[in-house]
XYZ file of C-alpha atoms in Angstrom:
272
model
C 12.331 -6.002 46.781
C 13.384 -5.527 50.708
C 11.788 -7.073 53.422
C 10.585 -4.761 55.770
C 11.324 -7.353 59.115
C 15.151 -8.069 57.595
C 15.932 -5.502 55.439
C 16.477 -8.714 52.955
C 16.778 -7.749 49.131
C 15.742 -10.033 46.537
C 15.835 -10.493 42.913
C 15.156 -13.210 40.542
C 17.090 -16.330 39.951
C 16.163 -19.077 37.440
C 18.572 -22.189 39.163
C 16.933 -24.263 41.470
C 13.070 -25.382 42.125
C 10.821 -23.897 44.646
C 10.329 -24.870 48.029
C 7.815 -24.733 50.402
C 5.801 -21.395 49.441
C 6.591 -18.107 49.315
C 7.735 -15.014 47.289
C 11.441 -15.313 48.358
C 11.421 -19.352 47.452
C 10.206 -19.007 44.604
C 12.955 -15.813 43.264
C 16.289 -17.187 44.705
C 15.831 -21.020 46.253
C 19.691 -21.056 46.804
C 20.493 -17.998 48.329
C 19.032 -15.055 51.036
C 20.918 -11.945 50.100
C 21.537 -9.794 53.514
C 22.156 -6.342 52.566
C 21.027 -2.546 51.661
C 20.402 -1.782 48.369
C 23.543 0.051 47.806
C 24.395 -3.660 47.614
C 22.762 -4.460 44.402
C 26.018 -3.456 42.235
C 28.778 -4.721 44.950
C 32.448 -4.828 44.081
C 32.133 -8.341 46.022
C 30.197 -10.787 46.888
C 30.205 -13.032 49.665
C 28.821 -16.372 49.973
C 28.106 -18.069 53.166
C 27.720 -21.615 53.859
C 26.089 -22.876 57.107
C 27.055 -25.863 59.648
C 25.265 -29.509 59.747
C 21.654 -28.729 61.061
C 22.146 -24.837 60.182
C 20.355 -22.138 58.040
C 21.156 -18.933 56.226
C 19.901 -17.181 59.677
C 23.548 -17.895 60.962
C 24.681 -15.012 58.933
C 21.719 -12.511 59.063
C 23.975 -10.000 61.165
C 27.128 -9.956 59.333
C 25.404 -7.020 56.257
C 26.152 -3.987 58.863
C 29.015 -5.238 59.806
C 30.387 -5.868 56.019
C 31.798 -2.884 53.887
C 28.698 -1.425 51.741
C 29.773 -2.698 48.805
C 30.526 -6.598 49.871
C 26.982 -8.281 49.348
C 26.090 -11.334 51.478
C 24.786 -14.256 50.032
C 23.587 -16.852 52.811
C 23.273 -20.427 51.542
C 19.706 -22.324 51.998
C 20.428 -25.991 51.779
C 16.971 -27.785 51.170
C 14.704 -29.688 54.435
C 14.820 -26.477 56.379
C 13.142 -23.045 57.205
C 11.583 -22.062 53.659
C 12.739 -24.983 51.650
C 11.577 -27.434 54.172
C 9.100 -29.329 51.335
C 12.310 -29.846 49.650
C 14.208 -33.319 50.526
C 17.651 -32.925 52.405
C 20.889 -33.741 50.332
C 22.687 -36.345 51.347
C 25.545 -36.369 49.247
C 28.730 -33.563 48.937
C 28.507 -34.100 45.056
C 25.070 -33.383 44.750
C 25.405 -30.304 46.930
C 28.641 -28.799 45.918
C 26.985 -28.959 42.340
C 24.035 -27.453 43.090
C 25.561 -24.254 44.752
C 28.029 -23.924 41.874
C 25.187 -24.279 39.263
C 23.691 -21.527 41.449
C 26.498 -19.597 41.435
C 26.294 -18.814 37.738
C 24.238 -16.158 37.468
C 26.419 -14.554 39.767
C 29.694 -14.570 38.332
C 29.984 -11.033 37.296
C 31.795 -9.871 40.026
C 34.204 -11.624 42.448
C 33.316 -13.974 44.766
C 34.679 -15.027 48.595
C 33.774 -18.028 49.711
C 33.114 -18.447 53.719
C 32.030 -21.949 55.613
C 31.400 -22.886 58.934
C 31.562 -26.564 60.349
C 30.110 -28.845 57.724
C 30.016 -25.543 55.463
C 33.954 -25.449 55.150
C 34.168 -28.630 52.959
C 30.996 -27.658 50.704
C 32.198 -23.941 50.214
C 36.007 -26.214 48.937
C 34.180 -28.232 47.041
C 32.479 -25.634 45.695
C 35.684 -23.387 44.958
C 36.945 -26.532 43.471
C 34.575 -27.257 41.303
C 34.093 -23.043 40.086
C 38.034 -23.234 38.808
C 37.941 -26.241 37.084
C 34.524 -25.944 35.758
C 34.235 -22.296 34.868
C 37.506 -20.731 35.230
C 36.544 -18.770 38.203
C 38.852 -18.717 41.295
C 37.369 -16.817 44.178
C 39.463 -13.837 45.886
C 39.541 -15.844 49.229
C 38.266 -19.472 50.869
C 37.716 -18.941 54.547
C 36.373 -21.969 56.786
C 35.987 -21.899 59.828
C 35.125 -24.693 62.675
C 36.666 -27.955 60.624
C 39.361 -29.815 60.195
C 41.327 -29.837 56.261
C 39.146 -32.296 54.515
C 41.990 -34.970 54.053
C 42.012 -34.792 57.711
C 38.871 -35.020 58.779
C 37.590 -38.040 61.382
C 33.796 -39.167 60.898
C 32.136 -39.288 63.901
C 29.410 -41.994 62.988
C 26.880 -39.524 65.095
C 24.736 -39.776 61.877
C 24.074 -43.788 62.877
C 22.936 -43.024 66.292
C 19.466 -42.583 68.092
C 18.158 -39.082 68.023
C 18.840 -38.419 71.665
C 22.795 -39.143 70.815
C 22.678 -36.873 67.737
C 21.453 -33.888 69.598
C 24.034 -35.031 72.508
C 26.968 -34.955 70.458
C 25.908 -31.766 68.477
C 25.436 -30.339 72.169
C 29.089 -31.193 73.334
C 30.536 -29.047 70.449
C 28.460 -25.819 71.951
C 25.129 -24.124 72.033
C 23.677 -21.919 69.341
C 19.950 -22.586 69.551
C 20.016 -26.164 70.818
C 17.197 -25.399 73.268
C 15.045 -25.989 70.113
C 15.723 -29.508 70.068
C 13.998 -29.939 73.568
C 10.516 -29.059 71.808
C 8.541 -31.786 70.478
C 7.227 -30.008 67.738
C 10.284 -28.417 66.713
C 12.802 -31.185 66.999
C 10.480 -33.130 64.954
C 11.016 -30.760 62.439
C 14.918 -30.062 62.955
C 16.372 -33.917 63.176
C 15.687 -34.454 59.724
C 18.125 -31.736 58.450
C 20.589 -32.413 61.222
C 20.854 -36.172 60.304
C 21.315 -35.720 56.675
C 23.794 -32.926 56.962
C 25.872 -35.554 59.824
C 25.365 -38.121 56.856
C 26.321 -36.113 54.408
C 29.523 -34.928 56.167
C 30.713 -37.947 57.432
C 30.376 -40.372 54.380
C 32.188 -37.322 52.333
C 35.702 -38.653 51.235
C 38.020 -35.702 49.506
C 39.695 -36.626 46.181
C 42.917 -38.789 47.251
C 45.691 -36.701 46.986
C 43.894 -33.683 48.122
C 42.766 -31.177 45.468
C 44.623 -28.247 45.902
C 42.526 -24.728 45.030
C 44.344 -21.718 43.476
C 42.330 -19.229 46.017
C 44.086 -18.334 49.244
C 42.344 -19.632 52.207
C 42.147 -18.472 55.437
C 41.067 -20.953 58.841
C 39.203 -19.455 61.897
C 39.127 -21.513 64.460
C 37.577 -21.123 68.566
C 40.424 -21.931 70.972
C 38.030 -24.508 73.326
C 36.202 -26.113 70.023
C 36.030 -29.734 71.095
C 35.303 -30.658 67.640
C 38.645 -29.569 65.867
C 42.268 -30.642 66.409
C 44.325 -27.339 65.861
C 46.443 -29.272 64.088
C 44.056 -30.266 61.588
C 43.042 -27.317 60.869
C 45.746 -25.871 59.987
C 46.059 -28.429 57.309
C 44.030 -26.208 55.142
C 46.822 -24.883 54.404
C 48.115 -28.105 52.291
C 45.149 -27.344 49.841
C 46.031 -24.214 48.567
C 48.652 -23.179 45.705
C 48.509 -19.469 47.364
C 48.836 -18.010 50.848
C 47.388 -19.387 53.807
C 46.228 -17.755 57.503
C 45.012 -19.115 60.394
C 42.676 -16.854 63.229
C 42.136 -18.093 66.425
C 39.410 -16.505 69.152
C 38.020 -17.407 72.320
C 35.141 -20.185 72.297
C 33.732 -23.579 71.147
C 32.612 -24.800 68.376
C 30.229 -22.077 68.031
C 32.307 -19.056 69.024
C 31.468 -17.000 65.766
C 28.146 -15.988 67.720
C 29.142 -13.986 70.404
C 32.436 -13.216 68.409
C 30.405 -11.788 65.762
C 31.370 -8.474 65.378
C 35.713 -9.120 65.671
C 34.955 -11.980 62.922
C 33.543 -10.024 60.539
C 35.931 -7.338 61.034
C 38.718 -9.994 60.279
C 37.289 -11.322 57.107
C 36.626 -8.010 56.013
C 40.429 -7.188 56.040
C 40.855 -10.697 54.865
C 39.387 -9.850 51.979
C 41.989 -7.151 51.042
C 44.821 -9.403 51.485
């Protein structure tokens, strides 16, 4: 079915349990699916992953921009939006193994994998886990907004008071942060936020570094206070194929108002 407000298709999906209510929850728990319905026998499919404290909103643009027949498949990690009966995951094992397992029914056609932030290390976990598992190596990992896994520096924001938590997130950038100043809504935000920070930052990478067989490609804002360059173009130490690296103007956040030239790159990305 398509939603009339989002022009969101749907279709059934037996991994995963329902979350808080509704039609869509109960069909596909893992994954919105942004698209037309031309989309419903893509050559591709594209699977998003959100930032600590993010949703599959993040990416409810990017279908017009994408080529008719990529589909978009937006993670929904649990605690948030319609999943928010659901308990956060804490742990990258847990929730790399979950997406793969919801993956599954999806295999029939290729798959690109896309992170932001926090994102970038579960979408590698998750390509890791889809070769060795299931054979399945994706036709590109792009992350964007974090440093290679291996060099990655915990912040310990996940320890601190609330008001420090949404501080720090704030320093990175601002893409809807102005929620956090609501009572009502930050009470139901900080959950998410703190497990994702706790989830990141106790995550420790295989030692030496897992190398995929997928090319990956790094995007990265020139003023993002959160990412050493340098670091992240160490993603390119975890890949047996090719590697690029994108740069654009902004912060942490920059794929917002860069929306339309980053789509357009991982669009020809995905023809490499």
């Amino acid at each position: 079915m398509t939603s009339p407000t989002t022009g969101e298709t749907t279709a059934p999906q037996s991994t995963g349990r329902a979350g808080a209510g509704g039609t869509l929850v109960r069909d596909i728990p893992w994954f919105r699916r942004y698209g037309s319905a031309a989309r419903r026998a893509p050559r591709l499919r594209l699977v998003c992953f959100p930032h600590a404290g993010g949703n599959a909103q993040l990416f409810h643009g990017w279908a017009v921009r994408l080529p008719a027949d990529v589909e978009l498949l937006a993670v929904r990690y649990p605690g948030r939006q319609e999943r928010l009966a659901e308990p956060c995951v804490e742990d990258m094992d847990t929730l790399a193994d979950a997406v793969t397992g919801a993956l599954l029914p999806h295999l029939d056609r290729p798959l690109a994998l896309f992170g932001h932030s926090m994102g970038s290390s579960v979408a590698y976990e998750t390509a890791l886990r889809l070769e060795s598992r299931h054979g399945v190596v994706p036709r590109r990992l792009m992350v964007s907004a974090r440093s290679a896994p291996h060099r990655a520096r915990p912040t310990g924001l996940h320890l601190r008071a609330d008001d420090d938590l949404v501080a720090g997130v704030r320093r990175l950038g601002d893409l809807g942060s102005e929620a956090y100043d609501v009572p009502e809504l930050r009470e139901l935000l900080l959950p998410a936020l703190r497990a994702d920070y706790r989830l990141i930052e106790n995550y420790r990478p295989a030692r030496p570094p897992r190398r995929v067989r997928t090319p990956i490609t790094a995007y990265l804002g020139r003023s993002d206070p959160g990412c050493d360059p340098d670091a992240v173009a160490a993603w390119s130490e975890l890949s047996t194929a090719d590697f690029a690296l994108r740069t654009y103007p902004g912060d942490h956040f920059y794929l917002a108002p860069r929306e339309a030239e980053l789509v357009a790159d991982i669009t020809k990305d995905l023809e490499m």
